[in-house]
Amino acid sequence: MIQSPALQVVDLCKNFGALRVTQEVSFHLPVGHRRALIGPNGAGKTSLIHQITGVLRPSSGTVSLEGTNIVRHSIQQRVRQGLVRTFQINSLFPDLTVIDNVRLAALAARGLHRSFGLTVDHRSLIAVEIERLLSTLGLVELGTVKVSHLAYGKRRLVEIALALALKPKVLLLDEPAAGLSRQEISVLVRVLRALPKHIAVLIVEHDMELVFEYAESISVLVQGRLLRTGTVDEVRSDREVRDVYLGRRHV
Amino acid sequence: MNSPEPSATLDVAASAVANSLITRTVSAWRVEFAVLAAVMIFYAFGQDYLALASTALVTAIFVLSLDLIVGYAGIETLGQAAFFGIGAYAAGLYALHVGTDPIIGLAVGAIAGALVGYLSGEVILRTGGLSLLMLTLAVASVIQEIANTATSITGGADGLSGYSIAPIFGLFQFDLAGKTAYFYSATVLIVGLAICRFIVESPFGLSLRGIKGNVTRAALLGIGTHRCLVAVYVISAALAGLAGALSAQISGVVGTDSLSFVVSGNAMVMLILGGVGRLYGAVIGAIVFVVISDQAASVDPKNWLLFVGVLLILAVRFAPTGLAGVLTALGRRMG
Amino acid sequence: MASFVVLTINGLSFGLILFLLSAGLTLTLGLMRIANLAHCGFAMLGGYIALFAVTNLKLGLLEATPIALVGTMLLALLLDRTVYRWAREVSQLQQVMLTIGLTFVMVAAVNLIFGASIRALPIPEVLSGNYFLGAFAIPIYRLFLVALSLLVAGAIWFVIRFTNYGARLRAAIDNPRMAQCIGSNVDAIVSSAFVAGCGLAALGGALGTSMYPLEPTYALIYLVPVLLVVAVGGLGSLEGSLLAAILVGLLDTYSRYLLPAMGGAAIYAIAAGILLMRPRGLLGQHR
Ligand SMILES: Nc1ncnc2c1ncn2[C@@H]1O[C@H](COP(=O)(O)OP(=O)(O)OP(=O)(O)O)[C@@H](O)[C@H]1O
Ligand SMILES: [Mg+2]
């Protein structure tokens, strides 16, 4: 039996009035695959992620997670099924500490967020998990700081911590490196490399160095259409891709 | 670590454990202990003012219920009196027609509050912001209007009275000096405070704070935000109903003004005055407000509202974090 | 049939005065996003200033009303520079507290100066008497109120649709920051709309005392229906407020007549129903 892909998108379309942000986009992401999605500003990358995660409702088309069509599922259901994302624009809980931000995600991932108390087992499990996430992301010293007091780059790392705490099967990262320092980017790459093998990743990123270094394959989105999907080398050497996108940055 | 003689180590360890257990208990329950101490001290010196003190304690429970939703879940409301009044009527009617046991009466008030909280919360919590503020007001107005109209049940403008309440646990008779009422309300307040603290410190409480800070993101963590909000709204309504029931039992009357906008507004004022989102702020705000308005009303009944109004404006201008915030800041400055 | 006409005129006059009371609030909510619970206080002040002019200066209601209007607007201007300036810098919760505080001060001041009794202003000679529709009498003053309020509503509509000021006002309600960018002096627009809104409330307060009698708690009592009108109409939408106010006035009058057992509850239930279906109100911006 062939394993169903972790994520499969078929003929996805979305219009904002006359603007066709997503046009018949189809692709699939095998289990554990690491794919980058690139494209010029306004190509519709964020909109695509919004549709996959249920923030936006597509005009037509299907999204399947491990072979199940999830187009009608709520945002919450998708998260519980392992479809997790980060945001291009920071979206955290500003009045909570870093630890509480991550704790909330860890609790939600286990369905414990509505309980009035935790068993000793759960409590230590979650403490260990938070500890582990914070130390891989280099956030341990900032654990008790309110997120609203953090520098921008650190918030982006907390964003990643939240996503990881949700135990993703498919992880969608929307420009995780934007606004990070070189040093923070290297932490990010290390963390992404160290992700469990079974997690499939779709990373939207403008930082080509990061993309070439990290991704196994690349999809190029231009004006809502998938222009090309291929290995890093194929895409790098593609004339058309160079013209519409890479050319402008990597001459 | 170096280890001295075994027996000595054991002793030291044992006393250290005992010490840390005590200090930990005290520090974990410090708010409850502080209230308990204040209740005892006041009883020793303020015998003549027990009735006023009971009112303050009941009001504190009511404002506590408000802090649960306003301070922790970000549900802003001008209709909390609905639940207080419903609880008061339920307890009054229960005492009048069914039974006189006070504890069951409290439960009846809490359940009535919770029920109305669920029915209204399930619908109005789908909105937010100013719309929600207006809807809470609309719900409370509907209920008050119904109470005014259904005179055969509620006694209309005259209200309910003439019911009696049996001794608590069959032991403590309500007395004229108001000692029983005082300790009764104090006990309910301390228990209520402990329950609220338990809730806000639990994972559920963390979810609420998350929802308050960023609903969209909370939903994206897989948290059913509407269900959480309804749940806390029901809990808060139950607590408000309990406060109403308590007030009906110790004052012996229930009137339609217990449902009024002024009651909701004042509770909000007390909460903000005391400090939002700290629980003890609600207690401080309620007590300060009740005492000040009582003093002002007896010294100069015509001007007390003027005084309260000016106080509110100045408080927002100069102490936006409330009295609790001011105290915390002072405490920090002093060490 | 004739009784229906009488009911309708009554309902309309109730509703249109309610519109005057709430028009300013919807503007300030749309513009400043301030939960201004003191708005009805300005209507009350207008009413009491008129009362003062009538009793102490021996003026008729029609001469006293302009005085009430100007007096209230001056006070509003003063408060705009102080309390409402502070309100713009704090959270919604603190705005609630600030404006409740202001309401308390107004209530107490009125109580102190005019006493706690319920007062209505005398209807001027020329407008007293009834118009007879068969056996039913319609007070001429009611007809006058309906006509005047409609006139005022029409004037507001004209200003907002067809003048330069109105265009900038609409831009500011749609998007305050954007309006700032294109060079409108949003601050002046906001302040002027606030003061004008308080003036409208004062007009309603002074002329409507036969339906909304003066008493010190006026500011609190009528706040509930006013907030309801604003919410049902949609924050920032004057047309919405007009529609909602007329609806509330008519439905309340009809329901009290047809279902006296329900009392005033019917209108709240209907309003709650509307808000549930359209949380942003009948004509609120759906974004
Ligand atoms: N809610 C919306 N209504 C109308 N148009 C929208 C909406 N959201 C996005 N758009 C438009 O859709 C297009 C695609 O936007 P999107 O954010 O998906 O691009 P992107 O590829 O993520 O760009 P970037 O690299 O800048 O993040 C843009 O032109 C944007 O203006
Ligand atoms: Mg984007």
mmCIF file of N, CA and C and ligand atoms in Angstrom, chain A residues 45-47 88 174-175 204, ligand 2:
data_model
loop_
_atom_site.group_PDB
_atom_site.id
_atom_site.type_symbol
_atom_site.label_atom_id
_atom_site.label_comp_id
_atom_site.label_asym_id
_atom_site.label_seq_id
_atom_site.Cartn_x
_atom_site.Cartn_y
_atom_site.Cartn_z
ATOM 1 N N LYS A 45 1.290 33.652 -1.418
ATOM 2 C CA LYS A 45 1.819 32.584 -0.575
ATOM 3 C C LYS A 45 1.085 32.519 0.758
ATOM 4 N N THR A 46 0.974 33.698 1.402
ATOM 5 C CA THR A 46 0.288 33.722 2.692
ATOM 6 C C THR A 46 -1.179 33.321 2.521
ATOM 7 N N SER A 47 -1.792 33.798 1.436
ATOM 8 C CA SER A 47 -3.186 33.435 1.196
ATOM 9 C C SER A 47 -3.335 31.923 1.047
ATOM 10 N N GLN A 88 3.296 35.116 9.466
ATOM 11 C CA GLN A 88 4.241 36.084 8.919
ATOM 12 C C GLN A 88 4.312 37.287 9.837
ATOM 13 N N ASP A 174 5.508 30.612 7.710
ATOM 14 C CA ASP A 174 5.384 31.783 6.833
ATOM 15 C C ASP A 174 6.488 32.789 7.137
ATOM 16 N N GLU A 175 7.508 32.789 6.316
ATOM 17 C CA GLU A 175 8.664 33.684 6.454
ATOM 18 C C GLU A 175 9.211 33.722 7.878
ATOM 19 N N VAL A 204 7.713 29.090 3.625
ATOM 20 C CA VAL A 204 7.677 30.251 2.741
ATOM 21 C C VAL A 204 8.814 31.156 3.176
HETATM 22 MG MG MG D 2 3.000 36.653 2.841
#
